[in-house]
PDB file of C-alpha atoms in Angstrom:
ATOM      1  CA  MET A   1       0.103  -0.035  -0.119  1.00  0.00           C
ATOM      2  CA  ASN A   2       1.432   3.086  -0.989  1.00  0.00           C
ATOM      3  CA  LEU A   3      -0.026   6.200   0.670  1.00  0.00           C
ATOM      4  CA  SER A   4       0.287  10.032  -0.631  1.00  0.00           C
ATOM      5  CA  PHE A   5       2.855  12.376   1.537  1.00  0.00           C
ATOM      6  CA  ARG A   6      -0.429  14.219   2.234  1.00  0.00           C
ATOM      7  CA  THR A   7      -2.505  11.148   3.570  1.00  0.00           C
ATOM      8  CA  SER A   8       0.599   9.897   5.371  1.00  0.00           C
ATOM      9  CA  ARG A   9       0.806  13.195   7.249  1.00  0.00           C
ATOM     10  CA  PHE A  10      -3.143  13.394   8.079  1.00  0.00           C
ATOM     11  CA  MET A  11      -3.149   9.929   9.371  1.00  0.00           C
ATOM     12  CA  LEU A  12       0.227  10.645  11.863  1.00  0.00           C
ATOM     13  CA  PHE A  13      -0.813  14.188  12.826  1.00  0.00           C
ATOM     14  CA  PHE A  14      -4.491  12.118  13.808  1.00  0.00           C
ATOM     15  CA  VAL A  15      -2.480   9.870  15.798  1.00  0.00           C
ATOM     16  CA  CYS A  16      -0.016  12.468  17.574  1.00  0.00           C
ATOM     17  CA  HIS A  17      -3.813  14.028  18.168  1.00  0.00           C
ATOM     18  CA  GLU A  18      -4.751  10.366  19.672  1.00  0.00           C
ATOM     19  CA  LEU A  19      -1.445   9.998  21.982  1.00  0.00           C
ATOM     20  CA  ILE A  20      -2.002  13.735  23.078  1.00  0.00           C
ATOM     21  CA  ILE A  21      -6.001  12.904  23.785  1.00  0.00           C
ATOM     22  CA  SER A  22      -5.133   9.783  25.636  1.00  0.00           C
ATOM     23  CA  ALA A  23      -2.594  11.875  27.832  1.00  0.00           C
ATOM     24  CA  PHE A  24      -5.270  13.818  29.322  1.00  0.00           C
ATOM     25  CA  TYR A  25      -7.808  11.048  29.934  1.00  0.00           C
ATOM     26  CA  PHE A  26      -4.976   9.818  31.831  1.00  0.00           C
ATOM     27  CA  GLN A  27      -4.544  13.074  33.806  1.00  0.00           C
ATOM     28  CA  PHE A  28      -7.807  13.990  33.879  1.00  0.00           C
ATOM     29  CA  VAL A  29      -9.989  11.100  34.178  1.00  0.00           C
ATOM     30  CA  LYS A  30      -7.632   8.230  35.750  1.00  0.00           C
ATOM     31  CA  GLY A  31      -6.004  11.148  37.789  1.00  0.00           C
ATOM     32  CA  LEU A  32      -2.467  10.308  36.870  1.00  0.00           C
ATOM     33  CA  GLU A  33      -0.611  13.832  37.617  1.00  0.00           C
ATOM     34  CA  PRO A  34       2.242  14.019  34.835  1.00  0.00           C
ATOM     35  CA  CYS A  35       5.563  15.181  35.959  1.00  0.00           C
ATOM     36  CA  PRO A  36       7.494  18.010  34.300  1.00  0.00           C
ATOM     37  CA  LEU A  37       9.098  15.506  31.878  1.00  0.00           C
ATOM     38  CA  CYS A  38       5.663  13.733  31.198  1.00  0.00           C
ATOM     39  CA  ILE A  39       4.555  17.493  30.129  1.00  0.00           C
ATOM     40  CA  PHE A  40       7.652  18.046  27.785  1.00  0.00           C
ATOM     41  CA  GLN A  41       6.662  14.740  26.005  1.00  0.00           C
ATOM     42  CA  ARG A  42       3.429  15.992  25.367  1.00  0.00           C
ATOM     43  CA  LEU A  43       4.850  19.170  24.306  1.00  0.00           C
ATOM     44  CA  ALA A  44       7.200  17.102  21.626  1.00  0.00           C
ATOM     45  CA  PHE A  45       3.989  15.356  20.395  1.00  0.00           C
ATOM     46  CA  MET A  46       1.931  18.475  19.654  1.00  0.00           C
ATOM     47  CA  GLY A  47       5.017  20.016  17.722  1.00  0.00           C
ATOM     48  CA  MET A  48       5.425  16.808  15.873  1.00  0.00           C
ATOM     49  CA  GLY A  49       1.446  16.796  15.160  1.00  0.00           C
ATOM     50  CA  ILE A  50       1.234  20.281  14.259  1.00  0.00           C
ATOM     51  CA  LEU A  51       4.162  19.608  11.610  1.00  0.00           C
ATOM     52  CA  PHE A  52       2.097  16.592  10.265  1.00  0.00           C
ATOM     53  CA  LEU A  53      -0.304  18.880  10.116  1.00  0.00           C
ATOM     54  CA  VAL A  54       1.004  22.178   8.209  1.00  0.00           C
ATOM     55  CA  ALA A  55       2.600  19.308   6.032  1.00  0.00           C
ATOM     56  CA  ALA A  56      -0.604  17.639   5.286  1.00  0.00           C
ATOM     57  CA  ILE A  57      -2.278  20.879   4.244  1.00  0.00           C
ATOM     58  CA  HIS A  58       0.709  22.554   2.509  1.00  0.00           C
ATOM     59  CA  ASN A  59       1.205  19.394   0.501  1.00  0.00           C
ATOM     60  CA  PRO A  60       4.229  19.951  -1.106  1.00  0.00           C
ATOM     61  CA  LYS A  61       6.624  19.132  -3.748  1.00  0.00           C
ATOM     62  CA  ALA A  62       9.909  16.629  -2.763  1.00  0.00           C
ATOM     63  CA  LEU A  63      11.913  19.128  -1.605  1.00  0.00           C
ATOM     64  CA  GLY A  64       9.215  20.679   0.628  1.00  0.00           C
ATOM     65  CA  GLN A  65       8.531  17.045   1.993  1.00  0.00           C
ATOM     66  CA  LYS A  66      12.315  16.574   2.821  1.00  0.00           C
ATOM     67  CA  ILE A  67      12.054  19.640   4.506  1.00  0.00           C
ATOM     68  CA  TYR A  68       9.342  18.793   6.679  1.00  0.00           C
ATOM     69  CA  ASN A  69      10.462  15.681   7.446  1.00  0.00           C
ATOM     70  CA  TYR A  70      14.053  17.513   8.543  1.00  0.00           C
ATOM     71  CA  LEU A  71      11.713  19.442  10.585  1.00  0.00           C
ATOM     72  CA  THR A  72       9.581  17.079  12.405  1.00  0.00           C
ATOM     73  CA  LEU A  73      12.450  15.363  13.023  1.00  0.00           C
ATOM     74  CA  ILE A  74      13.598  18.325  15.723  1.00  0.00           C
ATOM     75  CA  PRO A  75      10.155  17.267  18.186  1.00  0.00           C
ATOM     76  CA  THR A  76      10.735  13.718  17.698  1.00  0.00           C
ATOM     77  CA  ILE A  77      14.690  13.770  18.585  1.00  0.00           C
ATOM     78  CA  ALA A  78      13.811  15.975  21.330  1.00  0.00           C
ATOM     79  CA  GLY A  79      11.355  13.479  22.887  1.00  0.00           C
ATOM     80  CA  ILE A  80      13.732  10.854  22.113  1.00  0.00           C
ATOM     81  CA  VAL A  81      16.180  12.256  24.687  1.00  0.00           C
ATOM     82  CA  VAL A  82      13.224  13.614  27.378  1.00  0.00           C
ATOM     83  CA  ALA A  83      11.541  10.026  26.784  1.00  0.00           C
ATOM     84  CA  GLY A  84      14.745   8.354  27.310  1.00  0.00           C
ATOM     85  CA  ARG A  85      15.903  10.319  30.247  1.00  0.00           C
ATOM     86  CA  HIS A  86      12.626   9.660  31.933  1.00  0.00           C
ATOM     87  CA  VAL A  87      12.904   5.890  31.472  1.00  0.00           C
ATOM     88  CA  TRP A  88      16.643   5.754  33.181  1.00  0.00           C
ATOM     89  CA  LEU A  89      15.075   8.163  35.972  1.00  0.00           C
ATOM     90  CA  GLN A  90      12.380   4.990  36.216  1.00  0.00           C
ATOM     91  CA  HIS A  91      15.400   2.139  36.588  1.00  0.00           C
ATOM     92  CA  LEU A  92      17.382   3.857  39.001  1.00  0.00           C
ATOM     93  CA  PRO A  93      17.690   2.081  42.100  1.00  0.00           C
ATOM     94  CA  LYS A  94      15.966   3.804  45.015  1.00  0.00           C
ATOM     95  CA  ASP A  95      18.844   5.508  46.816  1.00  0.00           C
ATOM     96  CA  LYS A  96      19.591   6.790  43.925  1.00  0.00           C
ATOM     97  CA  VAL A  97      16.418   8.762  42.621  1.00  0.00           C
ATOM     98  CA  PRO A  98      16.452  12.634  42.843  1.00  0.00           C
ATOM     99  CA  THR A  99      14.783  14.212  45.773  1.00  0.00           C
ATOM    100  CA  CYS A 100      11.132  15.612  44.727  1.00  0.00           C
ATOM    101  CA  GLY A 101      11.742  19.315  43.736  1.00  0.00           C
ATOM    102  CA  PRO A 102       9.835  22.540  43.028  1.00  0.00           C
ATOM    103  CA  GLY A 103       6.467  21.765  40.560  1.00  0.00           C
ATOM    104  CA  LEU A 104       7.016  22.964  36.571  1.00  0.00           C
ATOM    105  CA  ASN A 105       5.217  26.227  37.202  1.00  0.00           C
ATOM    106  CA  TYR A 106       6.710  27.187  40.270  1.00  0.00           C
ATOM    107  CA  MET A 107      10.167  26.383  38.661  1.00  0.00           C
ATOM    108  CA  ILE A 108       8.552  28.463  35.144  1.00  0.00           C
ATOM    109  CA  GLU A 109       8.037  31.572  37.210  1.00  0.00           C
ATOM    110  CA  ASN A 110      10.870  31.960  39.608  1.00  0.00           C
ATOM    111  CA  PHE A 111      13.914  30.893  37.929  1.00  0.00           C
ATOM    112  CA  PRO A 112      15.559  31.793  34.897  1.00  0.00           C
ATOM    113  CA  LEU A 113      14.562  29.828  31.270  1.00  0.00           C
ATOM    114  CA  GLY A 114      17.696  27.733  31.586  1.00  0.00           C
ATOM    115  CA  ASP A 115      18.296  26.887  35.139  1.00  0.00           C
ATOM    116  CA  ALA A 116      14.375  26.034  35.103  1.00  0.00           C
ATOM    117  CA  LEU A 117      15.176  23.642  32.118  1.00  0.00           C
ATOM    118  CA  SER A 118      18.352  22.037  33.732  1.00  0.00           C
ATOM    119  CA  LYS A 119      16.498  21.581  37.218  1.00  0.00           C
ATOM    120  CA  ILE A 120      13.422  19.858  34.877  1.00  0.00           C
ATOM    121  CA  PHE A 121      15.885  17.425  33.120  1.00  0.00           C
ATOM    122  CA  LYS A 122      17.441  16.473  35.978  1.00  0.00           C
ATOM    123  CA  GLY A 123      14.648  15.080  37.074  1.00  0.00           C
ATOM    124  CA  SER A 124      13.030  14.774  40.282  1.00  0.00           C
ATOM    125  CA  GLY A 125      11.271  11.840  42.411  1.00  0.00           C
ATOM    126  CA  GLU A 126       8.039  12.310  40.542  1.00  0.00           C
ATOM    127  CA  CYS A 127       9.555  11.481  37.355  1.00  0.00           C
ATOM    128  CA  ALA A 128      11.166   8.088  38.900  1.00  0.00           C
ATOM    129  CA  GLU A 129       7.804   6.797  40.080  1.00  0.00           C
ATOM    130  CA  VAL A 130       5.801   4.404  37.951  1.00  0.00           C
ATOM    131  CA  SER A 131       2.065   4.269  38.854  1.00  0.00           C
ATOM    132  CA  TRP A 132       0.889   2.953  35.325  1.00  0.00           C
ATOM    133  CA  LYS A 133       1.952   0.046  33.239  1.00  0.00           C
ATOM    134  CA  MET A 134       0.908  -1.809  30.218  1.00  0.00           C
ATOM    135  CA  LEU A 135       1.847  -4.839  28.824  1.00  0.00           C
ATOM    136  CA  GLY A 136       4.939  -4.932  31.533  1.00  0.00           C
ATOM    137  CA  PHE A 137       5.666  -0.863  29.659  1.00  0.00           C
ATOM    138  CA  THR A 138       5.613   1.829  31.772  1.00  0.00           C
ATOM    139  CA  MET A 139       4.032   5.277  30.043  1.00  0.00           C
ATOM    140  CA  PRO A 140       7.748   6.704  29.111  1.00  0.00           C
ATOM    141  CA  GLU A 141       8.642   3.389  28.007  1.00  0.00           C
ATOM    142  CA  LEU A 142       6.058   3.411  25.735  1.00  0.00           C
ATOM    143  CA  THR A 143       6.441   6.878  24.289  1.00  0.00           C
ATOM    144  CA  LEU A 144       9.784   6.414  23.904  1.00  0.00           C
ATOM    145  CA  GLY A 145       9.101   3.451  21.573  1.00  0.00           C
ATOM    146  CA  THR A 146       6.777   5.933  20.097  1.00  0.00           C
ATOM    147  CA  TYR A 147       9.155   8.592  19.314  1.00  0.00           C
ATOM    148  CA  LEU A 148      11.408   5.770  18.052  1.00  0.00           C
ATOM    149  CA  VAL A 149       8.951   4.516  15.715  1.00  0.00           C
ATOM    150  CA  PHE A 150       7.979   7.973  14.229  1.00  0.00           C
ATOM    151  CA  ALA A 151      12.081   8.964  14.038  1.00  0.00           C
ATOM    152  CA  THR A 152      12.650   5.647  11.911  1.00  0.00           C
ATOM    153  CA  PHE A 153       9.862   6.664   9.456  1.00  0.00           C
ATOM    154  CA  LEU A 154      11.151   9.972   9.165  1.00  0.00           C
ATOM    155  CA  VAL A 155      14.227   8.909   8.438  1.00  0.00           C
ATOM    156  CA  LEU A 156      12.860   6.152   5.727  1.00  0.00           C
ATOM    157  CA  SER A 157      10.253   8.627   4.445  1.00  0.00           C
ATOM    158  CA  ILE A 158      13.739  11.128   3.725  1.00  0.00           C
ATOM    159  CA  LYS A 159      15.534   8.346   2.579  1.00  0.00           C
ATOM    160  CA  SER A 160      12.891   7.558  -0.167  1.00  0.00           C
ATOM    161  CA  ILE A 161      12.573  10.762  -1.766  1.00  0.00           C
ATOM    162  CA  SER A 162      13.942  10.215  -5.009  1.00  0.00           C
ATOM    163  CA  LYS A 163      16.841  12.336  -5.887  1.00  0.00           C
ATOM    164  CA  LYS A 164      15.641  12.618  -9.442  1.00  0.00           C
ATOM    165  CA  SER A 165      12.863  14.603  -8.407  1.00  0.00           C
ATOM    166  CA  LEU A 166      15.094  16.780  -6.159  1.00  0.00           C
ATOM    167  CA  PRO A 167      16.715  20.180  -8.258  1.00  0.00           C
ATOM    168  CA  TRP A 168      20.171  19.173  -7.956  1.00  0.00           C
TER     169      TRP A 168
END
């Protein structure tokens, strides 16, 4: 089955949309409060979704498709880094888990942006807590896998764009 660029990007937008809806479901229906790293993972999915939607609406030729794929790799790689850090924190021994720090809103409002981001990525005890699993995988492990699938798709998509259709 060979999907057009537009159709595939609308489908990928829909997947990102559903992942974000699922995150809100877990937060507001199931009562699982997101840690700062979870929120950054949501932002990465939102960035990816927006780029997929814009790419689908624009429906560019080969060069534009390649540019959109590279642009979408940026939030995808950011998601891989954040989810990877989150998984690492969850697998630390109990005595190595960082202590809980101030909340995300407090850090953003009261610290310079660089300091706030540094504290967020160091993680805290709440980021190491495992409060939900599916098929033995934690939510950060599942999101890491999802980001890796997206990244693989984007890289393969970049490689599949024919050099003949590019202007050089």
